[in-house]
Amino acid sequence: MQAHNVFMKLKAAQWFAVALFATSVLMVEAAYTGPGSNVGSTTVSAILKQPQDDMRVVLKGKLVRKVKHETYMFSDGTGEILADIDDKDFPAQPVDAKTKVEIMGEVDVDRRSGVEIDVKSLRIIGQ
């Protein structure tokens, strides 16, 4: 009987570990973007017309070229803007100038360097 109880406790501990791991993975990827989230889908053109520092945005388009390490030119068809993307934020799949992506981040307004997007996440949405 004791062996059965030990086995059941181990099984419960394994399920708990799996559930904890699955939840932590989802928490890394998940972000609320519904009403009140202060994240707006917008266009590059709108951002460049009225840039607001630290405004959270979601943009869909393409990385048209690499400017320098971790800095890319992003275009959504309405204009182009610099996107600061950490290497670690790229997906496992390759991304080129034809890959359609969605970037989520914050507008960064600097008097010296201008307006750019500090990208927090990047995902491929089509080719």
Short mmCIF file of C-alpha atoms in Angstrom, two decimals:
data_model
loop_
_atom_site.label_atom_id
_atom_site.label_comp_id
_atom_site.label_asym_id
_atom_site.label_seq_id
_atom_site.Cartn_x
_atom_site.Cartn_y
_atom_site.Cartn_z
CA MET A 1 0.00 0.00 0.00
CA GLN A 2 2.85 2.38 0.80
CA ALA A 3 4.42 1.85 -2.63
CA HIS A 4 1.10 2.78 -4.24
CA ASN A 5 0.94 6.05 -2.24
CA VAL A 6 4.51 6.93 -3.19
CA PHE A 7 3.72 6.21 -6.85
CA MET A 8 0.60 8.42 -6.71
CA LYS A 9 2.55 11.27 -5.10
CA LEU A 10 5.24 11.03 -7.80
CA LYS A 11 2.58 11.04 -10.53
CA ALA A 12 0.94 14.12 -8.99
CA ALA A 13 4.31 15.86 -8.74
CA GLN A 14 5.05 15.09 -12.41
CA TRP A 15 1.69 16.48 -13.54
CA PHE A 16 2.23 19.57 -11.42
CA ALA A 17 5.68 20.11 -12.98
CA VAL A 18 4.27 19.72 -16.51
CA ALA A 19 1.42 22.14 -15.75
CA LEU A 20 3.81 24.66 -14.22
CA PHE A 21 6.14 24.47 -17.23
CA ALA A 22 3.27 24.83 -19.72
CA THR A 23 1.91 27.84 -17.86
CA SER A 24 5.30 29.54 -17.73
CA VAL A 25 5.78 29.06 -21.49
CA LEU A 26 2.38 30.61 -22.17
CA MET A 27 3.10 33.52 -19.85
CA VAL A 28 6.26 34.42 -21.77
CA GLU A 29 4.41 34.59 -25.09
CA ALA A 30 1.07 35.98 -23.93
CA ALA A 31 0.20 39.64 -23.72
CA TYR A 32 -3.24 41.19 -23.32
CA THR A 33 -4.06 43.43 -26.27
CA GLY A 34 -7.80 43.96 -25.74
CA PRO A 35 -9.70 47.02 -24.50
CA GLY A 36 -7.73 49.05 -21.99
CA SER A 37 -4.41 47.50 -22.96
CA ASN A 38 -3.11 50.72 -24.48
CA VAL A 39 -1.67 48.81 -27.46
CA GLY A 40 -2.83 50.20 -30.76
CA SER A 41 -2.65 48.77 -34.23
CA THR A 42 -1.47 51.67 -36.32
CA THR A 43 0.61 52.57 -39.37
CA VAL A 44 4.15 53.81 -39.82
CA SER A 45 2.77 56.93 -41.49
CA ALA A 46 0.58 57.76 -38.47
CA ILE A 47 3.50 57.25 -36.07
CA LEU A 48 5.80 59.52 -38.07
CA LYS A 49 3.12 62.26 -38.31
CA GLN A 50 2.50 62.34 -34.55
CA PRO A 51 5.17 60.38 -32.69
CA GLN A 52 4.41 59.82 -29.00
CA ASP A 53 7.31 58.53 -26.93
CA ASP A 54 6.62 55.17 -25.21
CA MET A 55 3.35 54.63 -27.12
CA ARG A 56 2.79 50.88 -27.47
CA VAL A 57 2.09 49.79 -31.04
CA VAL A 58 1.46 46.75 -33.21
CA LEU A 59 2.58 46.96 -36.85
CA LYS A 60 2.30 44.51 -39.75
CA GLY A 61 4.73 44.68 -42.64
CA LYS A 62 8.25 43.66 -43.65
CA LEU A 63 11.83 44.20 -42.53
CA VAL A 64 13.10 45.61 -45.83
CA ARG A 65 16.79 45.79 -44.89
CA LYS A 66 19.29 45.53 -42.05
CA VAL A 67 20.78 48.93 -41.19
CA LYS A 68 23.24 47.79 -38.51
CA HIS A 69 23.46 45.26 -35.68
CA GLU A 70 19.95 44.82 -34.22
CA THR A 71 18.56 47.75 -36.27
CA TYR A 72 16.31 47.19 -39.28
CA MET A 73 14.23 49.31 -41.64
CA PHE A 74 10.57 48.30 -41.28
CA SER A 75 7.89 49.10 -43.85
CA ASP A 76 4.15 48.57 -43.71
CA GLY A 77 3.48 50.12 -47.11
CA THR A 78 2.62 53.55 -45.66
CA GLY A 79 6.20 54.48 -44.79
CA GLU A 80 9.48 53.26 -43.33
CA ILE A 81 10.75 53.44 -39.75
CA LEU A 82 13.77 52.09 -37.90
CA ALA A 83 13.07 49.04 -35.74
CA ASP A 84 15.43 48.09 -32.90
CA ILE A 85 15.10 44.30 -32.59
CA ASP A 86 17.26 42.23 -30.25
CA ASP A 87 18.66 39.08 -31.86
CA LYS A 88 16.96 36.99 -29.16
CA ASP A 89 13.52 38.29 -30.25
CA PHE A 90 13.71 36.74 -33.72
CA PRO A 91 11.77 33.51 -34.28
CA ALA A 92 13.55 30.27 -35.12
CA GLN A 93 12.44 30.54 -38.77
CA PRO A 94 14.49 32.73 -41.13
CA VAL A 95 13.17 36.22 -41.89
CA ASP A 96 14.01 38.08 -45.10
CA ALA A 97 12.72 41.16 -46.96
CA LYS A 98 9.75 39.16 -48.32
CA THR A 99 8.61 37.74 -44.99
CA LYS A 100 5.48 39.39 -43.57
CA VAL A 101 5.85 39.98 -39.84
CA GLU A 102 4.00 41.55 -36.95
CA ILE A 103 6.03 43.61 -34.52
CA MET A 104 4.89 44.73 -31.08
CA GLY A 105 6.80 47.42 -29.28
CA GLU A 106 7.08 51.02 -28.16
CA VAL A 107 7.72 54.21 -30.08
CA ASP A 108 11.07 55.72 -29.10
CA VAL A 109 11.42 59.44 -29.84
CA ASP A 110 14.95 60.82 -29.57
CA ARG A 111 16.03 64.31 -30.66
CA ARG A 112 19.32 63.01 -32.03
CA SER A 113 18.36 59.71 -33.64
CA GLY A 114 14.74 60.46 -34.55
CA VAL A 115 11.78 58.10 -34.25
CA GLU A 116 12.11 54.33 -34.07
CA ILE A 117 10.28 51.32 -32.71
CA ASP A 118 11.80 49.45 -29.76
CA VAL A 119 10.50 46.00 -30.66
CA LYS A 120 9.50 43.71 -27.79
CA SER A 121 8.22 40.82 -29.92
CA LEU A 122 8.29 39.77 -33.56
CA ARG A 123 6.29 37.00 -35.18
CA ILE A 124 5.98 35.73 -38.72
CA ILE A 125 2.44 36.11 -40.10
CA GLY A 126 2.99 35.02 -43.72
CA GLN A 127 5.36 34.89 -46.66
#
